[in-house]
mmCIF file of C-alpha atoms in Angstrom:
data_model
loop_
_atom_site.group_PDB
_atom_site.id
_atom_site.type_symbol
_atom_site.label_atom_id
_atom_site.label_comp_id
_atom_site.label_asym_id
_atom_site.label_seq_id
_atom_site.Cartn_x
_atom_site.Cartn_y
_atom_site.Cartn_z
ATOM 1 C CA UNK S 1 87.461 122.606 124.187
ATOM 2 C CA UNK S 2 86.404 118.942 123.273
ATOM 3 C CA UNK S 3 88.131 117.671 125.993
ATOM 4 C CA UNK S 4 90.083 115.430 123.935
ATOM 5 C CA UNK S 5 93.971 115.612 123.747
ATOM 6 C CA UNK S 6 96.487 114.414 121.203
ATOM 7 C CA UNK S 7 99.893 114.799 121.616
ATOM 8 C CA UNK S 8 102.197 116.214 119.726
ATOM 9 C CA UNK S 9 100.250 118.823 117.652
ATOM 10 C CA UNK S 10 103.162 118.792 115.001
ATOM 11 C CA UNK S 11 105.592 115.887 113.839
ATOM 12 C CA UNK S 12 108.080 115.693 111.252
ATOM 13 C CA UNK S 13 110.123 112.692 109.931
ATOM 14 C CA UNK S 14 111.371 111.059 107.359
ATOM 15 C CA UNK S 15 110.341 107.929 105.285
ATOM 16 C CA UNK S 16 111.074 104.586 106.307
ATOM 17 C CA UNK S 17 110.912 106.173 110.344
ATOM 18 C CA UNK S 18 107.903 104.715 113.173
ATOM 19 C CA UNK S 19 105.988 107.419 114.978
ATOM 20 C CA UNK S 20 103.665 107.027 117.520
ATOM 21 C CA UNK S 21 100.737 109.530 118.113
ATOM 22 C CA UNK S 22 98.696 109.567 121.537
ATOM 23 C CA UNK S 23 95.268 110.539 122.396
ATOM 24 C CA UNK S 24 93.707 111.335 126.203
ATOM 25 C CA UNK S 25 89.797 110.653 125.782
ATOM 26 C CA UNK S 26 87.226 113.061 127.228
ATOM 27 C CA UNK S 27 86.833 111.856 130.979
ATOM 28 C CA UNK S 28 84.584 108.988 131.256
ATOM 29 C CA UNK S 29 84.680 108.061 127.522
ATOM 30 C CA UNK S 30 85.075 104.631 127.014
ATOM 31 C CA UNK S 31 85.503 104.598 123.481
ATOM 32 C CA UNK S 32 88.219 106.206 121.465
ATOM 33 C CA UNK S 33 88.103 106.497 117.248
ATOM 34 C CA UNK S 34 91.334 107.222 115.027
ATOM 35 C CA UNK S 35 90.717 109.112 111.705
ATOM 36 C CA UNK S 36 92.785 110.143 109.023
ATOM 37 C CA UNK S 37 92.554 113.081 107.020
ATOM 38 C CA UNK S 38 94.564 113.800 103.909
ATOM 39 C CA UNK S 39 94.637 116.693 101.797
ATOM 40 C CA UNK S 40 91.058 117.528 100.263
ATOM 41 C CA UNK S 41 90.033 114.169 101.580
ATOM 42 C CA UNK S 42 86.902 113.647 104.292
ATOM 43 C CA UNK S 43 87.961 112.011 107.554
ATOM 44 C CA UNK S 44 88.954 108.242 107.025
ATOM 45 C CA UNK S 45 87.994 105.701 109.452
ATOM 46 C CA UNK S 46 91.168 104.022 111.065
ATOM 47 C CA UNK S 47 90.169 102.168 114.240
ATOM 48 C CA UNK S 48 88.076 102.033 116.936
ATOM 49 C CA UNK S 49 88.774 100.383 120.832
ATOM 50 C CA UNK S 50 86.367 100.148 123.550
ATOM 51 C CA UNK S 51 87.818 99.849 127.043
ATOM 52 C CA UNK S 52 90.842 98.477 126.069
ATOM 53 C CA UNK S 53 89.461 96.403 123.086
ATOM 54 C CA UNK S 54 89.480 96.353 119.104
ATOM 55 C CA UNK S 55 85.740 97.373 118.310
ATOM 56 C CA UNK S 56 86.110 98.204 115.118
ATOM 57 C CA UNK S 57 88.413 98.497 112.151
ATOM 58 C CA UNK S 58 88.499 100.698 109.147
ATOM 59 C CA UNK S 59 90.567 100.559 106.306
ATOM 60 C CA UNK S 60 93.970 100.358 108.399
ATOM 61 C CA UNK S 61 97.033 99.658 106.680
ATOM 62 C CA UNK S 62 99.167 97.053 107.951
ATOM 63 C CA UNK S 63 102.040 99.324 108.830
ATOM 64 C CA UNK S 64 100.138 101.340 111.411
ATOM 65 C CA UNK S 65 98.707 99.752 114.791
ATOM 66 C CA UNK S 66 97.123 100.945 117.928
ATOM 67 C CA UNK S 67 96.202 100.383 121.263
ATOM 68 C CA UNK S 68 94.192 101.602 124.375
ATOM 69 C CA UNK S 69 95.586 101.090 127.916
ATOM 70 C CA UNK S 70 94.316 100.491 131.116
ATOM 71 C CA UNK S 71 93.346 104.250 132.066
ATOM 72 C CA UNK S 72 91.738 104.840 128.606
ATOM 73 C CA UNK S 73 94.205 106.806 126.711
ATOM 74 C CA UNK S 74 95.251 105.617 123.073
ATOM 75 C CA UNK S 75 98.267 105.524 120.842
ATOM 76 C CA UNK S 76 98.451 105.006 116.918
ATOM 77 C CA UNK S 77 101.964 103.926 115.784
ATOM 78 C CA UNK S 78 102.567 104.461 112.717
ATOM 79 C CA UNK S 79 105.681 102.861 110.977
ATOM 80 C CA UNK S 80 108.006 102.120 107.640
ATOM 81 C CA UNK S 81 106.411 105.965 106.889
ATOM 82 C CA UNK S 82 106.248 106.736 103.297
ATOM 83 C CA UNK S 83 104.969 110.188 101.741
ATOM 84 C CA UNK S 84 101.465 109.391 101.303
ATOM 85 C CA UNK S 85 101.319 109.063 104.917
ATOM 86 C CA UNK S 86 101.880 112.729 105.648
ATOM 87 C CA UNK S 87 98.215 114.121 107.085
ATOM 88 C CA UNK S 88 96.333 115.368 110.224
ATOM 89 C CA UNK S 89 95.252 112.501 112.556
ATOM 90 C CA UNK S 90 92.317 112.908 114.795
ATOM 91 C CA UNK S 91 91.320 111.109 117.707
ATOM 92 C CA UNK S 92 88.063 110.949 119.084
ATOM 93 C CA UNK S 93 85.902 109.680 121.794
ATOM 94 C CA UNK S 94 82.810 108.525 122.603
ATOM 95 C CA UNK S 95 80.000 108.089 125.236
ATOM 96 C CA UNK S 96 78.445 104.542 125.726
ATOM 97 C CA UNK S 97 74.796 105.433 123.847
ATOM 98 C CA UNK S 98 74.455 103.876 120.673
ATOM 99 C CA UNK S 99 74.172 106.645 118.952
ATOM 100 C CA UNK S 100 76.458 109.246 121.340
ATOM 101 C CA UNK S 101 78.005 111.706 118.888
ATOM 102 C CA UNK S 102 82.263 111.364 118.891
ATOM 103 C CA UNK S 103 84.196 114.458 120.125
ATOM 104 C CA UNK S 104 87.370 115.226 118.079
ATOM 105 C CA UNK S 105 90.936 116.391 119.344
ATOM 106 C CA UNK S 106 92.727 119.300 117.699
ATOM 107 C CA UNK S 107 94.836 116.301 115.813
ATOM 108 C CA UNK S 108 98.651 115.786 115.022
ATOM 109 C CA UNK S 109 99.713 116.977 111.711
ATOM 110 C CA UNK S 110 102.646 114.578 110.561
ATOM 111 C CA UNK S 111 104.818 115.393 107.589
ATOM 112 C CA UNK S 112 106.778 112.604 106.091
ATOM 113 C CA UNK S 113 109.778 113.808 104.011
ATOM 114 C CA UNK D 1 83.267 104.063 96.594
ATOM 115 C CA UNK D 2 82.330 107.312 98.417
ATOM 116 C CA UNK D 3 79.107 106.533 100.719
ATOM 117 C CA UNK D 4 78.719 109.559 101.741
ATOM 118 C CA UNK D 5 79.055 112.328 98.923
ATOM 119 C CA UNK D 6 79.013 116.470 99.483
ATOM 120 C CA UNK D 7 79.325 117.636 96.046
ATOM 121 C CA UNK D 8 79.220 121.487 96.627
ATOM 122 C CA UNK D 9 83.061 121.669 98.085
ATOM 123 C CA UNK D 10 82.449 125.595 99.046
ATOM 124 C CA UNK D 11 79.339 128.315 99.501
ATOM 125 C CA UNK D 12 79.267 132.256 99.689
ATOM 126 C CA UNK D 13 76.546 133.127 101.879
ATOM 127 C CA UNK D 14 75.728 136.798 102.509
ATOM 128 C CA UNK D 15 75.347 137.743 106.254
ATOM 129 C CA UNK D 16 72.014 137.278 107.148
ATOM 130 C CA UNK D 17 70.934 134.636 104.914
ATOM 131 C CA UNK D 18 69.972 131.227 104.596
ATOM 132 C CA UNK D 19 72.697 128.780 104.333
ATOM 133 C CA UNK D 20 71.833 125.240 103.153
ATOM 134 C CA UNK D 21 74.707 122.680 102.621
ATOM 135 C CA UNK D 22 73.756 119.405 101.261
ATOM 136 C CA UNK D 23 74.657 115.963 101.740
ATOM 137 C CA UNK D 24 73.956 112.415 99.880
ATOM 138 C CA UNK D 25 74.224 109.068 101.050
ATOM 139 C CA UNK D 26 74.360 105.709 99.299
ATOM 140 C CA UNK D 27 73.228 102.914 101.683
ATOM 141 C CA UNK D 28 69.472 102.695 103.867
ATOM 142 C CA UNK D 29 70.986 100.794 106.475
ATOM 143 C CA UNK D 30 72.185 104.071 107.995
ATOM 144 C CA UNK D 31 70.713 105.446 110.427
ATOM 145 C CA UNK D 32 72.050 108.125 112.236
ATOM 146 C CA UNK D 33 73.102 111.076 110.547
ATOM 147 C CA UNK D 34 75.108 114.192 111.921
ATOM 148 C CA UNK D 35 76.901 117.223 111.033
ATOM 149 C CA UNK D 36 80.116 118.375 112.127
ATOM 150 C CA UNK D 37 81.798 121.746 111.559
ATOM 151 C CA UNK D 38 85.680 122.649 111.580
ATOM 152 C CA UNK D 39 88.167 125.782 111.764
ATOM 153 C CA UNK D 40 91.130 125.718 110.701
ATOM 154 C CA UNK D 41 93.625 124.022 113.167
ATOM 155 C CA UNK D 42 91.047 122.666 115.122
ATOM 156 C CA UNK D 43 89.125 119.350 115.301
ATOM 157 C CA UNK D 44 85.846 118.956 113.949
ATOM 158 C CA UNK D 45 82.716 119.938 116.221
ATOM 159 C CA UNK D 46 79.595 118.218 116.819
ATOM 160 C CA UNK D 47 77.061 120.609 115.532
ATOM 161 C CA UNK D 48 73.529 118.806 115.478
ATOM 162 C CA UNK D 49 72.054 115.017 114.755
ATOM 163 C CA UNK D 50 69.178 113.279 113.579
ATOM 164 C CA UNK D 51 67.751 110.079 113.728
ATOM 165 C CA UNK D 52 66.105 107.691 110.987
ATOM 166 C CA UNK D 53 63.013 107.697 112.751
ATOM 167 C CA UNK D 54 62.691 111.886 112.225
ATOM 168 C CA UNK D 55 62.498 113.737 109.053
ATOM 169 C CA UNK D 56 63.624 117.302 110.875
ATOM 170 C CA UNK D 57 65.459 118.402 114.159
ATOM 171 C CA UNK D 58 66.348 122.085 115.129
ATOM 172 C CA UNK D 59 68.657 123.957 117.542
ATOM 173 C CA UNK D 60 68.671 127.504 117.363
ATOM 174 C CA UNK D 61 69.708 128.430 114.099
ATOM 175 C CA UNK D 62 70.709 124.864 112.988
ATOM 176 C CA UNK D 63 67.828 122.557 111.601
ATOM 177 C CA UNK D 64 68.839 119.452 109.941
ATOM 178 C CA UNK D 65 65.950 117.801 107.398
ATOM 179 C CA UNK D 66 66.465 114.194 106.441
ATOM 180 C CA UNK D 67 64.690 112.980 103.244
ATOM 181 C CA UNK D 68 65.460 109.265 103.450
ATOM 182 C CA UNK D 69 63.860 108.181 100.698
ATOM 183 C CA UNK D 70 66.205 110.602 98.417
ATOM 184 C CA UNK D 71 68.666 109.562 101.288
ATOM 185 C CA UNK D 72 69.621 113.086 101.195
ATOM 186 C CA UNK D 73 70.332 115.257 104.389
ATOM 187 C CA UNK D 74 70.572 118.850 104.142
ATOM 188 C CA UNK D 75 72.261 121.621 107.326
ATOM 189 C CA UNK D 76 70.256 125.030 106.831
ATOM 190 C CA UNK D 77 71.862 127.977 109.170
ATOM 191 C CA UNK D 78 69.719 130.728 109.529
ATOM 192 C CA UNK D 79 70.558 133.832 109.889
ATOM 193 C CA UNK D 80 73.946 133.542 108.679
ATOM 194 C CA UNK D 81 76.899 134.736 110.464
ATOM 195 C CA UNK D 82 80.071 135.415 109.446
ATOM 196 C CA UNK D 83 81.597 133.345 112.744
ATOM 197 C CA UNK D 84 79.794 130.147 110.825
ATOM 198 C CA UNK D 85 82.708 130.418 108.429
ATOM 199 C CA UNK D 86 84.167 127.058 108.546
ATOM 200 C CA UNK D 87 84.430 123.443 107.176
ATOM 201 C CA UNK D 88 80.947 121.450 107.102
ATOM 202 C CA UNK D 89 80.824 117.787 107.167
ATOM 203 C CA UNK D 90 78.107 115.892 107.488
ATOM 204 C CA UNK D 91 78.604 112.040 109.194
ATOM 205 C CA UNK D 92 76.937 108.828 108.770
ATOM 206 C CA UNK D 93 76.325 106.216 111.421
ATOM 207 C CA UNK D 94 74.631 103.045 112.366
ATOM 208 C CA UNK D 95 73.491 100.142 109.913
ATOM 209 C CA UNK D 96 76.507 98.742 107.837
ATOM 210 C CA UNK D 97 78.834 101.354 109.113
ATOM 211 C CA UNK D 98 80.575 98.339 111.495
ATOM 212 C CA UNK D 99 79.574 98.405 114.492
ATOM 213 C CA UNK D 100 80.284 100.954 117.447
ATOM 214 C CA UNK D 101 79.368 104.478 116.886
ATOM 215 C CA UNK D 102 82.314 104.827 113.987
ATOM 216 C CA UNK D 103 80.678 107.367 111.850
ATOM 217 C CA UNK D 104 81.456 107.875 107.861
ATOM 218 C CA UNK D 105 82.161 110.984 106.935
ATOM 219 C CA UNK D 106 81.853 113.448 103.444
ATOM 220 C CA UNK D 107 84.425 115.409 102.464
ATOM 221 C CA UNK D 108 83.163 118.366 103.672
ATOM 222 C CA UNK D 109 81.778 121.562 102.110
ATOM 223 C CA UNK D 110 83.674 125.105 102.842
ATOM 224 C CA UNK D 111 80.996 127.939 103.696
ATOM 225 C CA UNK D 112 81.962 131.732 103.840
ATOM 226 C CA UNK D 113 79.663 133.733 105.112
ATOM 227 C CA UNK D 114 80.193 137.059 104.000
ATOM 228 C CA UNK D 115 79.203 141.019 105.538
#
């Protein structure tokens, strides 16, 4: 157990519909990562927040957002879904070392149909 | 453009062997290097790291060898077991990656270790 939770595990919906996908960081992690992964495709950078703030940004389309609150936990909304979007989303989080490795959640599998 | 490339997508290992997944990179600036292995359903694991500065770093069966010149990393598993049956991916980090720890990944390589 990473430690790291996403809610839900499973989501289905259909195009043109906003989803929002949320993510409880290990405890003490200040840093939380969104990835994407689609089928037969490596994990794609999304976003990255540090205590609250945009650290750094991956190739993010302008349709999906995200945020980090107060006590740490993130959400990725995702919105006007279209087909491609369907994959597993990961969440990760990090220590504060430079090079601290990330710890992954079990992800949310969303199916757009 | 793919900056980090595994071109082997799967490996059979027999039980007991040496495993040795490979991994290429395109750009020096990087500097941290990891690997990362999944099961199905589940979210990638940390597995082992190494640093620019080192050319080798081992944890119990798990030794990572970085040839930065080649910029080439490679995971060797030895023995083999048939419970290190998953997804491999190896992860980039550091230099033009931007900023953070936000870590490139391959595409990962699929080993079966077989009895």
């Amino acid at each position: 157990d990473s430690g790291v939770t996403q809610t839900p595990k499973h989501l289905i919906t259909a195009t043109g519909q906003r989803v929002t996908l949320r993510c409880s960081p290990r405890s003490g992690d200040l840093s939380v990562y969104w990835y994407q992964q689609s089928l037969d495709q490596g994990l794609q950078f999304l976003i990255q927040y540090y205590n609250g703030e945009e650290r750094a940004k991956g190739n993010i389309l302008e349709r999906f957002s995200a945020q980090q609150f107060p006590d740490l936990h993130s959400e990725l909304n995702l919105s006007s879904l279209e087909l491609g979007d369907s994959a597993l989303y990961f969440c990760a989080s990090s220590g504060t070392g430079a090079n601290s490795p990330l710890h992954f959640g079990n992800g949310t599998r969303l199916t757009v149909t | 453009d793919q900056q980090v490339k595994q071109n082997s997508p799967s490996l059979s290992v027999q039980e007991g062997r040496i495993s040795i997944l490979n991994c290429d990179y395109t750009n020096s600036m990087f500097d941290y290097f990891l690997w990362y292995k999944k099961y199905p359903a589940e979210g990638p694991t940390f597995l082992i790291s190494i640093s620019s500065i080192k050319d080798k770093n081992e944890d119990g069966r798990f030794t990572v060898f970085l040839n930065k010149s080649a910029k080439h990393l490679s995971l060797h598993i030895v023995p083999s077991q048939p419970g290190d049956s998953a997804v491999y991916f190896c992860a980039v980090g550091g230099g033009l990656t931007g900023g953070g720890n936000k870590l490139t990944f391959g595409t990962g390589t699929q080993l079966k270790v077989e009895l």
